[in-house]
Coordinates of C-alpha atoms and ligand atoms in Angstrom, one line a residue:
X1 CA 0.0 0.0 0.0
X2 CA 1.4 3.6 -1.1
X3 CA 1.7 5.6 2.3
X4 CA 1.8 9.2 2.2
X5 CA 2.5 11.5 4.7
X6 CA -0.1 14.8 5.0
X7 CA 1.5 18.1 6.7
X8 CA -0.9 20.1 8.1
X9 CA -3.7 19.9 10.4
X10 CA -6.2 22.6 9.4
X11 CA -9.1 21.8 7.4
X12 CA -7.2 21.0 4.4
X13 CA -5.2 18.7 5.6
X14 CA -7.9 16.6 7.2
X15 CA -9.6 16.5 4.3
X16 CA -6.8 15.4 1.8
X17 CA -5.3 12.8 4.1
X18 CA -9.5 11.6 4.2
X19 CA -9.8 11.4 0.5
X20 CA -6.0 9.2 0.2
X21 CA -7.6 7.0 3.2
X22 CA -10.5 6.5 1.2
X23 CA -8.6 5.7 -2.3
X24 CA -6.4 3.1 -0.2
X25 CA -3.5 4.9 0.8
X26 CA -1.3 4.2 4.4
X27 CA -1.7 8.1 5.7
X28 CA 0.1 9.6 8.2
X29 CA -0.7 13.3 9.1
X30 CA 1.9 15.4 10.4
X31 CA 1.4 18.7 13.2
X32 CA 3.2 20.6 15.0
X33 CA 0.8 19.4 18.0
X34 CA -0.8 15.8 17.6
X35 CA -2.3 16.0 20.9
X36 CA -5.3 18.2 19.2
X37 CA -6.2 16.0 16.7
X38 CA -6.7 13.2 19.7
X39 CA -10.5 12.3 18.4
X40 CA -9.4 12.6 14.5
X41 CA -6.7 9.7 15.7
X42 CA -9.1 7.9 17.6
X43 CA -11.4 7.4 14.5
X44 CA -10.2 5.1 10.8
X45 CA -8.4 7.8 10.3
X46 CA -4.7 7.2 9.8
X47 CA -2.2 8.0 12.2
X48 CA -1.2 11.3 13.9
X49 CA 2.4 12.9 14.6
X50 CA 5.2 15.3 14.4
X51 CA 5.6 17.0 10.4
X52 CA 9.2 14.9 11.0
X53 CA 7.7 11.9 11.3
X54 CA 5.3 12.5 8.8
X55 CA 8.0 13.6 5.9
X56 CA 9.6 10.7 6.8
X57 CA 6.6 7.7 7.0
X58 CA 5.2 9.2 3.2
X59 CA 6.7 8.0 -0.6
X60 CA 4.1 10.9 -1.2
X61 CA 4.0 13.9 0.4
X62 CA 1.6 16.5 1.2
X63 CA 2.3 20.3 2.3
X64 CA -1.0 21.6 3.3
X65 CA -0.1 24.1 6.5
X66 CA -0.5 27.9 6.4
X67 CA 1.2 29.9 3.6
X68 CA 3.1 32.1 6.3
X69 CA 4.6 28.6 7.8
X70 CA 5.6 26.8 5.1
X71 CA 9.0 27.6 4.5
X72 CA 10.2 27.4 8.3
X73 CA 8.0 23.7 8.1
X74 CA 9.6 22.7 5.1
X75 CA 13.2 23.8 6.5
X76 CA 12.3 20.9 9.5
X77 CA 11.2 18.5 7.4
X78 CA 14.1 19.0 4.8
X79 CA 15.5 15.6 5.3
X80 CA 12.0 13.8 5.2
X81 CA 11.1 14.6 1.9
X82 CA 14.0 14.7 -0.1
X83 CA 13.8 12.1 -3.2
X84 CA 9.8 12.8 -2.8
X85 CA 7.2 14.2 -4.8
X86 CA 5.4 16.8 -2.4
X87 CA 2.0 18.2 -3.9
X88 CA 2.0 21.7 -2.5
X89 CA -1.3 22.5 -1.3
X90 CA -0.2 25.8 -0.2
X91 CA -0.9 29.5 -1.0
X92 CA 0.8 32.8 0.3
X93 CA -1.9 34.6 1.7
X94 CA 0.1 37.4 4.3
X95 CA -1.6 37.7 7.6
X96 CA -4.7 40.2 8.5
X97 CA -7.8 40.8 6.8
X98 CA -8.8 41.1 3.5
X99 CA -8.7 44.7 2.2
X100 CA -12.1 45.6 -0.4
X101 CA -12.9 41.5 -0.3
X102 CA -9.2 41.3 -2.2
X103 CA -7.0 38.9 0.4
X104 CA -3.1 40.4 0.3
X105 CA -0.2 37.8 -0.7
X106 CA 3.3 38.0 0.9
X107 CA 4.7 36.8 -2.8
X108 CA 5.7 39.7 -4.9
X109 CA 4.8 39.5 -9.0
X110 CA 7.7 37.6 -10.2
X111 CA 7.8 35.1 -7.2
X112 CA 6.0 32.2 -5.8
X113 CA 5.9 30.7 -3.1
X114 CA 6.8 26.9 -4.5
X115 CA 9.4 28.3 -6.1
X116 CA 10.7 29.5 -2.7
X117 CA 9.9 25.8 -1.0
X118 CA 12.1 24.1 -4.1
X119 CA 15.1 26.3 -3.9
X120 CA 15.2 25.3 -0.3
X121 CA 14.9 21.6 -0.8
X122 CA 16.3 21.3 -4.2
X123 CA 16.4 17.6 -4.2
X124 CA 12.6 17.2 -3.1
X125 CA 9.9 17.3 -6.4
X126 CA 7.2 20.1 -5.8
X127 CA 4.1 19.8 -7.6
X128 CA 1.8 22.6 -7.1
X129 CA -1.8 21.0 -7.0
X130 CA -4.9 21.3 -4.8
X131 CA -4.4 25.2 -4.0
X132 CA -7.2 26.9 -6.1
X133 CA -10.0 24.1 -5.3
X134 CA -12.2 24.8 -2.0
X135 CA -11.7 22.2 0.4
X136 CA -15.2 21.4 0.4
X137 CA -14.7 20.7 -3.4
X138 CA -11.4 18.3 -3.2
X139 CA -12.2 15.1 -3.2
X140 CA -14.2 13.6 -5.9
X141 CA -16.4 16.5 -6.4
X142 CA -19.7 16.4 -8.2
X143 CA -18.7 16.4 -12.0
X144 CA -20.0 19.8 -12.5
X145 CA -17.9 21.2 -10.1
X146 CA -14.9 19.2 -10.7
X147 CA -12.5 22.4 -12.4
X148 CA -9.5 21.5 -14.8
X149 CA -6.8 21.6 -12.5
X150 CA -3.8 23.6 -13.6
X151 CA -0.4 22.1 -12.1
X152 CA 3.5 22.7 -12.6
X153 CA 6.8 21.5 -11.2
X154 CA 10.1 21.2 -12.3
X155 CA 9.6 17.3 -12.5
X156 CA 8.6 15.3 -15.0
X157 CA 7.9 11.9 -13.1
X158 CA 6.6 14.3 -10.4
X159 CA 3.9 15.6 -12.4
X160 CA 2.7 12.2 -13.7
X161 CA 2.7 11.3 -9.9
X162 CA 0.0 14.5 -9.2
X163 CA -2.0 13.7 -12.1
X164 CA -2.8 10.2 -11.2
X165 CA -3.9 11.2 -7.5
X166 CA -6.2 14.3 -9.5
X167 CA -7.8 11.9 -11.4
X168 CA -8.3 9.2 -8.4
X169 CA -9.2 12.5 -6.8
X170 CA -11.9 13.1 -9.7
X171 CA -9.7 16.2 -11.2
X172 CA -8.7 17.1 -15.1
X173 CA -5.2 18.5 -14.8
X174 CA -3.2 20.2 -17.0
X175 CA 0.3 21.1 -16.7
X176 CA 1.5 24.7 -17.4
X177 CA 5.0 24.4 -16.8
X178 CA 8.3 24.3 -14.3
X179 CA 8.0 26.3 -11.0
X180 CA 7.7 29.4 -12.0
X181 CA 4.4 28.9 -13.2
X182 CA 3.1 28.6 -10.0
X183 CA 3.3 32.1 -10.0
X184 CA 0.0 32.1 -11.9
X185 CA -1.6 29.3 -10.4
X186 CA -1.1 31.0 -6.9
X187 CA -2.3 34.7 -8.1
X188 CA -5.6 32.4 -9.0
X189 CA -6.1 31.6 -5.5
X190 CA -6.6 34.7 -4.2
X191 CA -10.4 34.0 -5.9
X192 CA -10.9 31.6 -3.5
Ligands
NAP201 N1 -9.1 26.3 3.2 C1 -9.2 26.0 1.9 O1 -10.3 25.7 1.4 C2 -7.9 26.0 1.1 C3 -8.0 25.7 -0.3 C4 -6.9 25.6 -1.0 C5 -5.6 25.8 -0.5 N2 -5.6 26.2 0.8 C6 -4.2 26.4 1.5 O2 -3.9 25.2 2.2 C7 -3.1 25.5 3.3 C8 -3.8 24.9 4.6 O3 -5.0 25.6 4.8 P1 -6.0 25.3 6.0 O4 -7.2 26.1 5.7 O5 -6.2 23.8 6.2 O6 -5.4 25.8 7.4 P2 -4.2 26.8 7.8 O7 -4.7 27.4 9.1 O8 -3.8 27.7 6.8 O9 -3.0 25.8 8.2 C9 -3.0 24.9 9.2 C10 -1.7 24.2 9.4 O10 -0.6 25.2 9.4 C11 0.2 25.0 10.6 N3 0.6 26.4 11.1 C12 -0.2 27.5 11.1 N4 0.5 28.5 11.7 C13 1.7 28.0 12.0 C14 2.9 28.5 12.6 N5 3.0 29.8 12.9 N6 3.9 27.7 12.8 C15 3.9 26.4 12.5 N7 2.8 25.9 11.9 C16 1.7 26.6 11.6 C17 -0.7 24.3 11.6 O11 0.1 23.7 12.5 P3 -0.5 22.7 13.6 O12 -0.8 21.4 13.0 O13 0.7 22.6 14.6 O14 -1.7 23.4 14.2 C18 -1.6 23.4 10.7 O15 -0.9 22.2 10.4 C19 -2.9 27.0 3.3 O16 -1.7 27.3 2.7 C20 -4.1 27.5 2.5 O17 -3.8 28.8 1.8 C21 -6.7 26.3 1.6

């Protein structure tokens, strides 16, 4: 069985490692405090503990935590998911509120945040996948809802690796290019 460790807690998180559970993947979600997630590990639900551990149980990883985090989680887990495809999940939404319904981002234009995440682990494989869907909409979604999903990385054999979990996960994808495009695909977020 393909085991994949989940980082992140929040609502995403829960829901991805949920959908792998349910397509028969070993899941193992990863927090920077298991002891609040003692009922979600009480339940069929995989196993909870630290974002270490996590990196290191998964073949496939997942980097769902909060935008503002994810570089100083992906610093800690550095070792974990080298040699790994990691679907980043993530977007760069800065801290406070939303300003005229329009949420800020801590990126400037010609930067992303995967592309930050991949220079610090060069050898891991970001995919950037998951980010602009609502978490209420990402696993197997009614067809009508279920949006072409636009992906990149700098991978090849990384990509394929997303796109087969999309379509298990009832997406389309299409791939737009290396890292940089995730530029775009994070900008589109911000509709979310
Ligand atoms: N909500 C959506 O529908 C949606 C859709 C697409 C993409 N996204 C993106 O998916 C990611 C996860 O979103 P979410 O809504 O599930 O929850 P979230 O609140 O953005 O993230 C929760 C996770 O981030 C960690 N975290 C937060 N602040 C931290 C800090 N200061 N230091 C260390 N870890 C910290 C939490 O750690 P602990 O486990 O220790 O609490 C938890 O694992 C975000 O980047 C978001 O932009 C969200």
């Amino acid at each position: 069985m393909k085991k994949v460790g989940v980082l992140g807690s929040g609502v995403v998180g829960r829901t991805l490692a949920e959908g792998f559970e349910k397509h028969g993947y070993e899941v193992m979600l990863g927090t920077g405090n298991p002891n609040k997630l003692s009922d979600w590990q009480s339940g069929t639900n995989g196993k909870v503990a630290s974002f270490e551990r996590a990196a290191s149980f998964g073949d496939l990883i997942v980097l769902a935590v909060k935008g503002t985090a994810a570089a100083k989680i992906v610093e800690q887990v550095k070792v974990g998911i080298s040699g790994k495809t990691v679907l980043d999940v993530t977007n760069p939404i800065a801290d406070g509120v939303a300003k005229d319904g329009v949420q800020a981002l801590f990126t400037g234009p010609d930067e992303s945040l995967m592309e930050k995440l991949q220079e610090l682990v060069p050898d891991a494989f970001f995919v950037k996948a998951f980010n602009c869907v609502n978490n209420k909409l990402m696993v197997n979604p009614p067809k009508s809802k279920a949006v072409v999903m636009n992906i990149c990385g700098n991978d090849g054999p990384a990509k394929k690796e997303a796109k087969e979990v999309l379509t298990q996960f009832g997406f389309k994808s299409k791939d737009v290019g290396d890292a940089a495009a995730a530029r775009e695909i994070e900008l589109a977020a911000i509709a979310l």
